[in-house]
């Protein structure tokens, strides 16, 4: 029987996209972080998975739309259109809020998907731009979200660029199977930080609940996350029960500095293997944490991931066929 204070985090299989459902105390309160892409077959599968997870068709209490990319918020279009997944409240740095912060009254070009999303949004939304340093109480004040990114200065500098029609991402492919740990650690590691302004302005946060912490990095830039974590405690990063790696394990979103701050053994990599992840990310985390048995969890074992991980000795873990990637915490004590 679950303890009085428990937490369940489920990562849905949505390909190269993000979608996680956090449920407190056996479903008394829920947070949905992103929704995967808008592609109809994936969105329908996402709806089906969420219906399995939410007890008695209970609405989602809070939806967090981390940023404007389709692979994170495209599924919400289907939710709002069909009302299959009712949502009570949303956190979203919408184009309208960004424009208000930038004090720009001129009409702006936004993506067609964003326009549809804003038109169909049925849940009450935040009335100001969510920025680093904020703490948002949830679950009746029993838990909190400590916001790491975006930084207000970045919004002021780059916010206007993401109000315009987004440029499609350059195609990326993962071709070579992942090497063994020692080969990766001894090889040349060239880091180049992500350049996507949409990713820079994504909402990343720490979830704190009864003395424990979980890290959700959205697609944030590592330099900004490092600065935020050091602002919390310059000498000692929090210990995390789980970390959702940034940008599907892309090499440009986890650097050595960030890896050294990740006091964690379990890492979730929401990727399908066709475009992401990059083996250098696993090497940086193993080196930074000093833990060769750090566990890298994927929401599903796709054919691409099976091929990429077959010969490597990194600790890659997958749910059994037909099962969801779930993490249960039944031992949370006051």
mmCIF file of C-alpha atoms in Angstrom:
data_model
loop_
_atom_site.group_PDB
_atom_site.id
_atom_site.type_symbol
_atom_site.label_atom_id
_atom_site.label_comp_id
_atom_site.label_asym_id
_atom_site.label_seq_id
_atom_site.Cartn_x
_atom_site.Cartn_y
_atom_site.Cartn_z
ATOM 1 C CA UNK A 1 0.000 0.000 0.000
ATOM 2 C CA UNK A 2 1.479 3.416 -0.957
ATOM 3 C CA UNK A 3 2.649 5.689 1.833
ATOM 4 C CA UNK A 4 0.724 8.878 2.577
ATOM 5 C CA UNK A 5 3.337 11.008 0.789
ATOM 6 C CA UNK A 6 4.237 9.482 -2.545
ATOM 7 C CA UNK A 7 5.206 10.627 -6.005
ATOM 8 C CA UNK A 8 4.973 9.007 -9.420
ATOM 9 C CA UNK A 9 6.741 10.391 -12.502
ATOM 10 C CA UNK A 10 5.830 8.861 -15.865
ATOM 11 C CA UNK A 11 7.697 9.641 -19.088
ATOM 12 C CA UNK A 12 5.587 8.967 -22.154
ATOM 13 C CA UNK A 13 6.995 7.540 -25.375
ATOM 14 C CA UNK A 14 6.606 10.414 -27.841
ATOM 15 C CA UNK A 15 9.671 9.905 -30.042
ATOM 16 C CA UNK A 16 12.116 12.824 -30.060
ATOM 17 C CA UNK A 17 9.900 14.887 -27.815
ATOM 18 C CA UNK A 18 9.133 15.535 -24.159
ATOM 19 C CA UNK A 19 6.087 14.553 -22.143
ATOM 20 C CA UNK A 20 6.109 13.741 -18.429
ATOM 21 C CA UNK A 21 3.261 13.345 -15.957
ATOM 22 C CA UNK A 22 3.987 13.975 -12.270
ATOM 23 C CA UNK A 23 1.380 12.685 -9.805
ATOM 24 C CA UNK A 24 1.380 13.455 -6.090
ATOM 25 C CA UNK A 25 -0.129 11.196 -3.457
ATOM 26 C CA UNK A 26 -1.687 8.602 -5.730
ATOM 27 C CA UNK A 27 -3.070 11.140 -8.185
ATOM 28 C CA UNK A 28 -4.448 13.764 -5.803
ATOM 29 C CA UNK A 29 -2.600 16.419 -7.819
ATOM 30 C CA UNK A 30 -0.888 16.196 -11.207
ATOM 31 C CA UNK A 31 1.536 18.217 -13.320
ATOM 32 C CA UNK A 32 1.962 17.586 -17.040
ATOM 33 C CA UNK A 33 5.310 18.808 -18.381
ATOM 34 C CA UNK A 34 5.026 19.253 -22.159
ATOM 35 C CA UNK A 35 3.016 17.069 -24.501
ATOM 36 C CA UNK A 36 5.172 15.703 -27.308
ATOM 37 C CA UNK A 37 4.731 16.664 -30.989
ATOM 38 C CA UNK A 38 1.545 17.519 -32.883
ATOM 39 C CA UNK A 39 1.834 14.697 -35.444
ATOM 40 C CA UNK A 40 -1.573 13.057 -35.288
ATOM 41 C CA UNK A 41 -0.449 9.466 -34.719
ATOM 42 C CA UNK A 42 1.868 10.509 -31.883
ATOM 43 C CA UNK A 43 -0.639 12.930 -30.334
ATOM 44 C CA UNK A 44 -3.358 10.262 -30.309
ATOM 45 C CA UNK A 45 -0.969 7.820 -28.658
ATOM 46 C CA UNK A 46 -0.100 10.480 -26.068
ATOM 47 C CA UNK A 47 -3.781 11.018 -25.258
ATOM 48 C CA UNK A 48 -4.238 7.259 -24.867
ATOM 49 C CA UNK A 49 -1.263 6.981 -22.493
ATOM 50 C CA UNK A 50 -2.425 9.922 -20.387
ATOM 51 C CA UNK A 51 -5.914 8.443 -20.058
ATOM 52 C CA UNK A 52 -4.336 5.267 -18.699
ATOM 53 C CA UNK A 53 -2.345 7.252 -16.157
ATOM 54 C CA UNK A 54 -4.913 9.753 -14.899
ATOM 55 C CA UNK A 55 -7.251 8.118 -12.349
ATOM 56 C CA UNK A 56 -10.960 8.221 -13.235
ATOM 57 C CA UNK A 57 -10.370 10.677 -16.111
ATOM 58 C CA UNK A 58 -9.227 13.273 -13.577
ATOM 59 C CA UNK A 59 -8.143 16.560 -15.211
ATOM 60 C CA UNK A 60 -4.509 17.640 -15.181
ATOM 61 C CA UNK A 61 -4.136 20.208 -12.405
ATOM 62 C CA UNK A 62 -1.198 22.078 -13.943
ATOM 63 C CA UNK A 63 0.324 21.920 -17.433
ATOM 64 C CA UNK A 64 3.792 23.370 -18.005
ATOM 65 C CA UNK A 65 4.508 24.330 -21.617
ATOM 66 C CA UNK A 66 8.272 24.742 -21.432
ATOM 67 C CA UNK A 67 8.831 26.521 -24.760
ATOM 68 C CA UNK A 68 7.515 27.055 -28.258
ATOM 69 C CA UNK A 69 8.922 24.030 -30.130
ATOM 70 C CA UNK A 70 6.458 21.541 -31.582
ATOM 71 C CA UNK A 71 8.167 18.479 -30.064
ATOM 72 C CA UNK A 72 7.317 19.853 -26.617
ATOM 73 C CA UNK A 73 3.926 21.522 -26.963
ATOM 74 C CA UNK A 74 2.436 20.259 -30.227
ATOM 75 C CA UNK A 75 0.346 17.660 -28.429
ATOM 76 C CA UNK A 76 -1.461 20.367 -26.455
ATOM 77 C CA UNK A 77 -3.101 21.429 -29.706
ATOM 78 C CA UNK A 78 -4.846 18.058 -29.785
ATOM 79 C CA UNK A 79 -5.715 18.223 -26.067
ATOM 80 C CA UNK A 80 -7.312 21.655 -26.293
ATOM 81 C CA UNK A 81 -9.078 20.879 -29.541
ATOM 82 C CA UNK A 82 -10.624 17.605 -28.416
ATOM 83 C CA UNK A 83 -10.868 18.296 -24.665
ATOM 84 C CA UNK A 84 -9.814 14.666 -24.155
ATOM 85 C CA UNK A 85 -7.325 15.774 -21.499
ATOM 86 C CA UNK A 86 -8.916 18.617 -19.486
ATOM 87 C CA UNK A 87 -6.408 21.014 -17.910
ATOM 88 C CA UNK A 88 -7.178 23.260 -14.933
ATOM 89 C CA UNK A 89 -4.239 25.660 -15.163
ATOM 90 C CA UNK A 90 -1.197 26.262 -17.393
ATOM 91 C CA UNK A 91 2.243 27.827 -17.128
ATOM 92 C CA UNK A 92 3.337 29.135 -20.514
ATOM 93 C CA UNK A 93 5.518 32.042 -21.586
ATOM 94 C CA UNK A 94 3.234 32.726 -24.519
ATOM 95 C CA UNK A 95 4.045 35.077 -27.399
ATOM 96 C CA UNK A 96 1.515 37.538 -25.956
ATOM 97 C CA UNK A 97 3.302 37.632 -22.583
ATOM 98 C CA UNK A 98 6.727 37.954 -24.203
ATOM 99 C CA UNK A 99 5.491 40.818 -26.376
ATOM 100 C CA UNK A 100 4.073 42.574 -23.302
ATOM 101 C CA UNK A 101 7.369 42.222 -21.435
ATOM 102 C CA UNK A 102 9.206 43.634 -24.430
ATOM 103 C CA UNK A 103 6.720 46.545 -24.414
ATOM 104 C CA UNK A 104 6.022 45.938 -28.072
ATOM 105 C CA UNK A 105 2.490 46.807 -29.133
ATOM 106 C CA UNK A 106 3.058 46.031 -32.808
ATOM 107 C CA UNK A 107 1.582 42.796 -34.175
ATOM 108 C CA UNK A 108 4.166 40.046 -34.374
ATOM 109 C CA UNK A 109 4.596 37.076 -36.663
ATOM 110 C CA UNK A 110 4.190 33.854 -34.713
ATOM 111 C CA UNK A 111 4.081 30.298 -35.899
ATOM 112 C CA UNK A 112 0.790 28.907 -37.150
ATOM 113 C CA UNK A 113 0.920 26.260 -34.464
ATOM 114 C CA UNK A 114 1.345 28.885 -31.747
ATOM 115 C CA UNK A 115 -1.568 30.927 -33.072
ATOM 116 C CA UNK A 116 -3.805 27.875 -32.990
ATOM 117 C CA UNK A 117 -2.587 26.975 -29.520
ATOM 118 C CA UNK A 118 -3.321 30.421 -28.117
ATOM 119 C CA UNK A 119 -6.718 30.480 -29.780
ATOM 120 C CA UNK A 120 -7.672 27.096 -28.376
ATOM 121 C CA UNK A 121 -6.180 27.530 -24.892
ATOM 122 C CA UNK A 122 -8.978 26.809 -22.414
ATOM 123 C CA UNK A 123 -7.029 26.694 -19.158
ATOM 124 C CA UNK A 124 -6.251 29.778 -17.049
ATOM 125 C CA UNK A 125 -2.638 30.779 -17.688
ATOM 126 C CA UNK A 126 0.011 32.794 -15.864
ATOM 127 C CA UNK A 127 -0.329 36.543 -16.345
ATOM 128 C CA UNK A 128 3.392 37.365 -16.243
ATOM 129 C CA UNK A 129 6.497 35.895 -17.836
ATOM 130 C CA UNK A 130 7.989 33.096 -15.733
ATOM 131 C CA UNK A 131 11.691 33.822 -15.055
ATOM 132 C CA UNK A 132 14.678 32.372 -13.222
ATOM 133 C CA UNK A 133 14.617 32.892 -9.471
ATOM 134 C CA UNK A 134 10.861 32.470 -9.041
ATOM 135 C CA UNK A 135 9.396 29.849 -6.728
ATOM 136 C CA UNK A 136 5.900 28.619 -7.580
ATOM 137 C CA UNK A 137 3.920 26.756 -4.952
ATOM 138 C CA UNK A 138 1.859 23.781 -6.176
ATOM 139 C CA UNK A 139 -0.287 21.040 -4.624
ATOM 140 C CA UNK A 140 -1.753 23.407 -2.065
ATOM 141 C CA UNK A 141 1.690 24.639 -1.050
ATOM 142 C CA UNK A 142 2.994 21.139 -0.281
ATOM 143 C CA UNK A 143 5.438 21.213 -3.214
ATOM 144 C CA UNK A 144 7.251 23.909 -5.151
ATOM 145 C CA UNK A 145 8.782 24.584 -8.538
ATOM 146 C CA UNK A 146 12.048 26.499 -8.357
ATOM 147 C CA UNK A 147 12.525 28.111 -11.772
ATOM 148 C CA UNK A 148 16.054 27.927 -13.228
ATOM 149 C CA UNK A 149 15.472 29.330 -16.709
ATOM 150 C CA UNK A 150 14.720 31.454 -18.647
ATOM 151 C CA UNK A 151 16.700 34.437 -17.378
ATOM 152 C CA UNK A 152 14.936 37.781 -17.728
ATOM 153 C CA UNK A 153 17.969 39.357 -19.412
ATOM 154 C CA UNK A 154 17.826 36.641 -22.092
ATOM 155 C CA UNK A 155 14.143 37.279 -22.685
ATOM 156 C CA UNK A 156 14.796 40.989 -23.081
ATOM 157 C CA UNK A 157 17.677 40.338 -25.459
ATOM 158 C CA UNK A 158 16.338 37.426 -27.505
ATOM 159 C CA UNK A 159 12.593 37.298 -26.893
ATOM 160 C CA UNK A 160 11.742 39.223 -30.028
ATOM 161 C CA UNK A 161 13.464 36.644 -32.231
ATOM 162 C CA UNK A 162 11.230 33.784 -31.121
ATOM 163 C CA UNK A 163 8.083 35.819 -31.695
ATOM 164 C CA UNK A 164 8.841 35.553 -35.386
ATOM 165 C CA UNK A 165 8.204 32.460 -37.466
ATOM 166 C CA UNK A 166 10.527 29.770 -36.142
ATOM 167 C CA UNK A 167 13.171 28.397 -38.481
ATOM 168 C CA UNK A 168 12.886 24.603 -38.835
ATOM 169 C CA UNK A 169 15.761 22.838 -37.048
ATOM 170 C CA UNK A 170 18.646 21.528 -39.093
ATOM 171 C CA UNK A 171 18.423 17.759 -39.614
ATOM 172 C CA UNK A 172 20.573 15.758 -37.218
ATOM 173 C CA UNK A 173 21.216 12.058 -37.404
ATOM 174 C CA UNK A 174 22.937 9.600 -35.101
ATOM 175 C CA UNK A 175 24.763 7.153 -37.343
ATOM 176 C CA UNK A 176 27.512 5.366 -35.412
ATOM 177 C CA UNK A 177 26.753 2.951 -32.551
ATOM 178 C CA UNK A 178 27.752 4.273 -29.150
ATOM 179 C CA UNK A 179 31.258 3.324 -27.992
ATOM 180 C CA UNK A 180 32.292 1.901 -24.657
ATOM 181 C CA UNK A 181 32.815 4.201 -21.668
ATOM 182 C CA UNK A 182 36.634 4.240 -21.721
ATOM 183 C CA UNK A 183 36.698 4.986 -25.441
ATOM 184 C CA UNK A 184 34.358 7.940 -25.000
ATOM 185 C CA UNK A 185 36.210 9.315 -21.962
ATOM 186 C CA UNK A 186 39.625 9.064 -23.614
ATOM 187 C CA UNK A 187 38.523 10.568 -26.918
ATOM 188 C CA UNK A 188 38.366 14.179 -28.037
ATOM 189 C CA UNK A 189 35.307 15.999 -26.679
ATOM 190 C CA UNK A 190 34.453 19.155 -28.586
ATOM 191 C CA UNK A 191 31.621 21.129 -27.045
ATOM 192 C CA UNK A 192 29.592 23.770 -28.849
ATOM 193 C CA UNK A 193 26.648 25.216 -26.940
ATOM 194 C CA UNK A 194 23.171 25.076 -28.446
ATOM 195 C CA UNK A 195 22.275 28.198 -30.440
ATOM 196 C CA UNK A 196 18.464 27.887 -30.465
ATOM 197 C CA UNK A 197 16.884 30.935 -28.824
ATOM 198 C CA UNK A 198 13.671 28.997 -28.260
ATOM 199 C CA UNK A 199 15.660 26.439 -26.242
ATOM 200 C CA UNK A 200 17.487 29.230 -24.397
ATOM 201 C CA UNK A 201 14.141 30.605 -23.216
ATOM 202 C CA UNK A 202 12.619 27.290 -22.173
ATOM 203 C CA UNK A 203 11.298 26.830 -18.641
ATOM 204 C CA UNK A 204 13.534 24.515 -16.624
ATOM 205 C CA UNK A 205 12.964 23.917 -12.932
ATOM 206 C CA UNK A 206 13.627 21.961 -9.769
ATOM 207 C CA UNK A 207 10.642 20.205 -8.210
ATOM 208 C CA UNK A 208 10.915 20.149 -4.410
ATOM 209 C CA UNK A 209 8.601 17.946 -2.380
ATOM 210 C CA UNK A 210 9.018 17.045 1.294
ATOM 211 C CA UNK A 211 12.792 17.291 1.397
ATOM 212 C CA UNK A 212 13.562 15.720 -2.000
ATOM 213 C CA UNK A 213 14.311 17.259 -5.405
ATOM 214 C CA UNK A 214 13.867 16.347 -9.077
ATOM 215 C CA UNK A 215 15.455 18.270 -11.975
ATOM 216 C CA UNK A 216 13.632 18.997 -15.251
ATOM 217 C CA UNK A 217 15.910 20.725 -17.765
ATOM 218 C CA UNK A 218 13.550 21.186 -20.750
ATOM 219 C CA UNK A 219 15.886 22.250 -23.623
ATOM 220 C CA UNK A 220 17.773 24.844 -21.583
ATOM 221 C CA UNK A 221 21.294 26.015 -22.354
ATOM 222 C CA UNK A 222 23.821 24.549 -19.877
ATOM 223 C CA UNK A 223 25.539 27.880 -19.152
ATOM 224 C CA UNK A 224 22.255 29.303 -17.852
ATOM 225 C CA UNK A 225 21.398 26.219 -15.784
ATOM 226 C CA UNK A 226 24.873 26.231 -14.211
ATOM 227 C CA UNK A 227 24.488 29.895 -13.271
ATOM 228 C CA UNK A 228 21.071 29.213 -11.749
ATOM 229 C CA UNK A 229 22.248 26.208 -9.728
ATOM 230 C CA UNK A 230 25.210 28.169 -8.395
ATOM 231 C CA UNK A 231 22.857 31.002 -7.442
ATOM 232 C CA UNK A 232 20.965 28.539 -5.257
ATOM 233 C CA UNK A 233 24.166 27.346 -3.558
ATOM 234 C CA UNK A 234 27.565 28.359 -4.891
ATOM 235 C CA UNK A 235 29.376 25.594 -3.007
ATOM 236 C CA UNK A 236 27.043 22.633 -3.278
ATOM 237 C CA UNK A 237 24.412 21.709 -5.863
ATOM 238 C CA UNK A 238 21.248 20.009 -4.571
ATOM 239 C CA UNK A 239 21.023 16.223 -4.697
ATOM 240 C CA UNK A 240 18.449 15.085 -7.251
ATOM 241 C CA UNK A 241 16.437 11.883 -7.154
ATOM 242 C CA UNK A 242 16.078 12.130 -10.949
ATOM 243 C CA UNK A 243 17.263 14.410 -13.767
ATOM 244 C CA UNK A 244 15.479 14.885 -17.093
ATOM 245 C CA UNK A 245 18.390 15.647 -19.429
ATOM 246 C CA UNK A 246 18.128 18.747 -21.608
ATOM 247 C CA UNK A 247 17.211 18.629 -25.305
ATOM 248 C CA UNK A 248 16.955 14.851 -25.728
ATOM 249 C CA UNK A 249 20.638 14.335 -24.881
ATOM 250 C CA UNK A 250 21.944 16.763 -27.497
ATOM 251 C CA UNK A 251 25.677 17.476 -27.145
ATOM 252 C CA UNK A 252 25.083 21.238 -27.031
ATOM 253 C CA UNK A 253 22.913 21.181 -23.896
ATOM 254 C CA UNK A 254 25.047 19.297 -21.355
ATOM 255 C CA UNK A 255 28.614 20.459 -20.796
ATOM 256 C CA UNK A 256 31.268 19.395 -18.285
ATOM 257 C CA UNK A 257 30.426 22.217 -15.867
ATOM 258 C CA UNK A 258 26.795 21.190 -15.705
ATOM 259 C CA UNK A 259 27.642 17.496 -15.435
ATOM 260 C CA UNK A 260 29.810 18.203 -12.378
ATOM 261 C CA UNK A 261 26.798 19.772 -10.635
ATOM 262 C CA UNK A 262 24.441 16.849 -11.280
ATOM 263 C CA UNK A 263 24.417 15.006 -7.960
ATOM 264 C CA UNK A 264 22.222 12.257 -9.336
ATOM 265 C CA UNK A 265 22.339 8.604 -10.439
ATOM 266 C CA UNK A 266 19.226 8.386 -12.642
ATOM 267 C CA UNK A 267 18.905 10.369 -15.853
ATOM 268 C CA UNK A 268 15.995 10.343 -18.308
ATOM 269 C CA UNK A 269 16.782 10.800 -22.001
ATOM 270 C CA UNK A 270 13.571 11.465 -23.995
ATOM 271 C CA UNK A 271 14.950 10.489 -27.398
ATOM 272 C CA UNK A 272 14.203 7.902 -30.068
ATOM 273 C CA UNK A 273 17.709 7.544 -31.515
ATOM 274 C CA UNK A 274 17.109 8.906 -34.990
ATOM 275 C CA UNK A 275 18.250 12.458 -34.225
ATOM 276 C CA UNK A 276 19.361 12.273 -30.577
ATOM 277 C CA UNK A 277 21.128 11.537 -28.203
ATOM 278 C CA UNK A 278 24.905 12.112 -28.413
ATOM 279 C CA UNK A 279 27.273 9.704 -26.657
ATOM 280 C CA UNK A 280 29.429 12.627 -25.445
ATOM 281 C CA UNK A 281 26.613 13.602 -23.093
ATOM 282 C CA UNK A 282 26.791 10.214 -21.367
ATOM 283 C CA UNK A 283 30.571 10.523 -21.126
ATOM 284 C CA UNK A 284 30.366 14.002 -19.602
ATOM 285 C CA UNK A 285 27.840 12.860 -17.008
ATOM 286 C CA UNK A 286 29.840 9.768 -16.063
ATOM 287 C CA UNK A 287 32.988 11.874 -15.741
ATOM 288 C CA UNK A 288 31.274 14.763 -13.971
ATOM 289 C CA UNK A 289 29.439 12.623 -11.423
ATOM 290 C CA UNK A 290 32.312 10.149 -11.042
ATOM 291 C CA UNK A 291 29.767 7.367 -11.420
ATOM 292 C CA UNK A 292 30.393 4.826 -14.174
ATOM 293 C CA UNK A 293 27.094 3.148 -13.283
ATOM 294 C CA UNK A 294 24.946 6.224 -13.743
ATOM 295 C CA UNK A 295 21.681 4.997 -15.246
ATOM 296 C CA UNK A 296 20.336 6.477 -18.488
ATOM 297 C CA UNK A 297 16.636 5.713 -18.926
ATOM 298 C CA UNK A 298 14.736 5.940 -22.220
ATOM 299 C CA UNK A 299 10.919 5.980 -22.544
ATOM 300 C CA UNK A 300 11.023 3.189 -25.141
ATOM 301 C CA UNK A 301 13.499 0.931 -26.957
ATOM 302 C CA UNK A 302 13.170 1.950 -30.578
ATOM 303 C CA UNK A 303 15.018 0.059 -33.352
ATOM 304 C CA UNK A 304 17.445 3.006 -33.647
ATOM 305 C CA UNK A 305 18.208 2.959 -29.919
ATOM 306 C CA UNK A 306 18.613 -0.822 -29.931
ATOM 307 C CA UNK A 307 21.236 -0.461 -32.664
ATOM 308 C CA UNK A 308 23.037 2.473 -31.038
ATOM 309 C CA UNK A 309 23.274 0.976 -27.539
ATOM 310 C CA UNK A 310 23.987 -2.682 -28.397
ATOM 311 C CA UNK A 311 27.781 -2.668 -27.913
ATOM 312 C CA UNK A 312 28.183 0.096 -25.336
ATOM 313 C CA UNK A 313 28.742 -0.495 -21.614
ATOM 314 C CA UNK A 314 27.039 2.685 -20.450
ATOM 315 C CA UNK A 315 24.123 1.722 -18.216
ATOM 316 C CA UNK A 316 21.215 2.194 -20.627
ATOM 317 C CA UNK A 317 17.809 1.122 -19.352
ATOM 318 C CA UNK A 318 14.480 0.666 -21.111
ATOM 319 C CA UNK A 319 10.985 -0.250 -19.892
ATOM 320 C CA UNK A 320 9.699 -3.691 -20.754
ATOM 321 C CA UNK A 321 7.671 -3.940 -23.956
ATOM 322 C CA UNK A 322 4.249 -2.397 -23.491
ATOM 323 C CA UNK A 323 5.166 -0.715 -20.224
ATOM 324 C CA UNK A 324 5.708 2.960 -19.463
ATOM 325 C CA UNK A 325 8.863 4.513 -18.039
ATOM 326 C CA UNK A 326 7.737 5.061 -14.448
ATOM 327 C CA UNK A 327 9.504 6.178 -11.293
ATOM 328 C CA UNK A 328 7.776 5.643 -7.935
ATOM 329 C CA UNK A 329 8.787 7.308 -4.696
ATOM 330 C CA UNK A 330 6.834 5.802 -1.805
ATOM 331 C CA UNK A 331 9.299 6.653 0.944
ATOM 332 C CA UNK A 332 8.966 10.428 1.068
ATOM 333 C CA UNK A 333 8.942 11.432 4.716
ATOM 334 C CA UNK A 334 8.009 14.697 6.375
#
